[in-house]
Amino acid sequence: MTEVALHPSARETATRWWRDAVIYQVYVRSFADGNGDGVGDLLGVRGRLRYLADLGVDAIWLTPFYPSPMADFGYDVADHRDVDPIFGSLADARALIDDAHRHGLKIIVDVVPNHTSDAHPWFLAALAAGPGAPERERYIFRDGRGAAGELPPNDWESIFGGPAWTRVADGQWYLHLFAPQQPDLDWEHPEVHEEFADVLRFWLDLGVDGFRIDVAHGMVKAPGLPDVGHAGQVRMIGADVVPYFDQDGVHEIHRAWRRILDSYDGERIGVAEAWAPTPERLARYVRPDELHQAFNFHFLTTPWDAAGFRTVIDESLRTAGLVGAPSTWVLSNHDVKRHVTRYGGGELGLRRARAAALLMLALPGSAYIYQGEELGLPEVLDLPEEYLRDPQRLRDPGSGRDGCRVPLPWTATGEPPYGFAPPGIHESWLPVPAEWRDLSVEAQLGKETSMLGLYRSALEIRRAHPDLGDGRLGWLDSPPGTLAFSRGGSFACLVNMTHDWVEIDAAPGEPLLASDGPAVHGDQVRLPPDSATWWNIGR
Ligand code: NOJ
């Protein structure tokens, strides 16, 4: 058995809530519509807190609900200290934070520091002020190349496709790594630092337990904004080395933010949405004086293959362990194709997604659940053309994120959107497929064998089991195409990632939970294809 070593400080901090928290991502727009306009809102989230508490998660992360023209569905923020009317009011946000705490749930909110909306007062002032004015210095305005400045200042590409620069009426260009409606801020400017420090304090004062930091690797650009030198640069989840991502200077910002977080009681946390070329580079975001967690996109992007998963698990534990941070595990989010579909779709995808859930929740560290994965929702691949509005798809057809953002089905009766909106409302901003009635919360609740039943059981066991959550992992010998590991001497997880039944000579202990029931004959165990099983083992 090989043990994965932990940094000594990990043990000292083993009781900290965030080290093994299960955090549920609420994509507010698509979670629950409280006011009947077809768009999810804070009222809707408040009404479903009981569901989330009963599911057994520790915290919820809310995607941006701030005033925004919604060019990137809220990741284009026009005012960082308020709530967009489509999502409710500041009073709703306060009530939600308080209610969540009463339900024993922590609240993490998004902060978007790499860019603002083009409707942000700073950007409007920058446009109005003209070239050379101090108002322009909070963003990245430059003259163009070419005889008349008609070419972009460099060859950087937007993540959503096309050049990362847009020219304004007076001839200058501004940088936007995402949509043109999302101008990049210039983090060389002290006012940008002061503003975001104040924004963090604003929400911390309202009681939030932490922040998910959007594009946490993007704020600092290489000096001189050098060309990349080739086309086809990064995509939404990419690992390339480029002069606009993962520059060493971003870490100073995270250190300053950590000091702010630490100045509040109750262990408020920062979670990096950072794409780094290697797990080592990613671990730099979670050094002891920086952020608490970083999303593990290397895990998310690993194809269904035991050797690949073993490598990514080892690398993640090793690199996070080196800096004393917990690893995180994530299978889906609002930017990627849902994993039921990525793993093959249909029954195969569902079977693998069930196994992946048990694998993820058995690993040491903190896990993220994207709303609807606990229902086994697939990606919706046939949304009617007129509904598709994701800016990524508009600029780069075929790559849209609408299909993972379809509203959740809650009830098993009536018509779509199945309880997403109040009774009598049949419209939702993206249509809910008719067949999702059978995947609704109501259809699955109380059925142990459903996906929801599996998540609830797994989370209940994880919470109660002394060896799950934070701690060590020890690999056990197992046949090719499978993974087997123990946690702390009293728990084991076996995963069969092959298409075939796999026989194991001796049962490791008593079966606790299975994604697809292991057949046990005396001492002989047969693991079904694409399945995972949890075991209680003798100490
Ligand atoms: C990452 C967010 O998750 C994504 O939805 C958004 O489009 C970009 N950052 C830009 O803010």
Short mmCIF file of N, CA and C in Angstrom, two decimals, residues 61 85 99 120 124 138 147 149 165 209 214 245 396 401 421 457:
data_model
loop_
_atom_site.label_atom_id
_atom_site.label_comp_id
_atom_site.label_asym_id
_atom_site.label_seq_id
_atom_site.Cartn_x
_atom_site.Cartn_y
_atom_site.Cartn_z
N TRP A 61 -22.39 27.74 -3.09
CA TRP A 61 -21.73 28.81 -3.84
C TRP A 61 -22.74 29.33 -4.84
N PRO A 85 -32.13 43.35 -10.35
CA PRO A 85 -33.56 43.17 -10.10
C PRO A 85 -34.09 41.82 -10.59
N ASP A 99 -30.87 33.06 6.33
CA ASP A 99 -31.62 31.79 6.30
C ASP A 99 -30.69 30.61 6.09
N HIS A 120 -20.32 49.22 -16.45
CA HIS A 120 -19.83 49.67 -15.13
C HIS A 120 -19.49 51.16 -15.23
N LEU A 124 -17.76 53.38 -18.37
CA LEU A 124 -18.47 54.47 -19.05
C LEU A 124 -17.64 55.75 -18.94
N ARG A 138 -7.77 52.64 -15.48
CA ARG A 138 -8.28 51.51 -14.70
C ARG A 138 -8.53 50.29 -15.59
N ALA A 147 -0.29 51.38 -39.71
CA ALA A 147 -0.03 52.79 -40.03
C ALA A 147 -1.04 53.71 -39.35
N GLY A 149 -3.12 52.69 -36.84
CA GLY A 149 -3.60 52.07 -35.59
C GLY A 149 -4.80 51.18 -35.82
N TRP A 165 -9.30 42.26 -28.36
CA TRP A 165 -9.30 43.72 -28.36
C TRP A 165 -10.49 44.25 -29.16
N ASP A 209 -19.51 33.58 3.82
CA ASP A 209 -18.44 32.76 4.38
C ASP A 209 -17.25 32.63 3.44
N ASP A 214 -13.42 34.50 -9.63
CA ASP A 214 -13.48 34.25 -11.08
C ASP A 214 -12.15 34.62 -11.72
N PHE A 245 -2.20 34.80 -18.51
CA PHE A 245 -2.69 33.95 -17.42
C PHE A 245 -1.55 33.46 -16.55
N ASP A 396 -18.24 31.48 -31.16
CA ASP A 396 -17.53 30.26 -31.51
C ASP A 396 -18.54 29.11 -31.58
N ARG A 401 -22.45 26.94 -23.78
CA ARG A 401 -22.62 26.39 -22.44
C ARG A 401 -24.07 26.38 -22.01
N ALA A 421 -40.55 27.03 -11.70
CA ALA A 421 -41.25 28.31 -11.48
C ALA A 421 -42.52 28.03 -10.68
N SER A 457 -27.33 9.39 0.43
CA SER A 457 -26.72 8.35 1.27
C SER A 457 -25.22 8.60 1.40
#
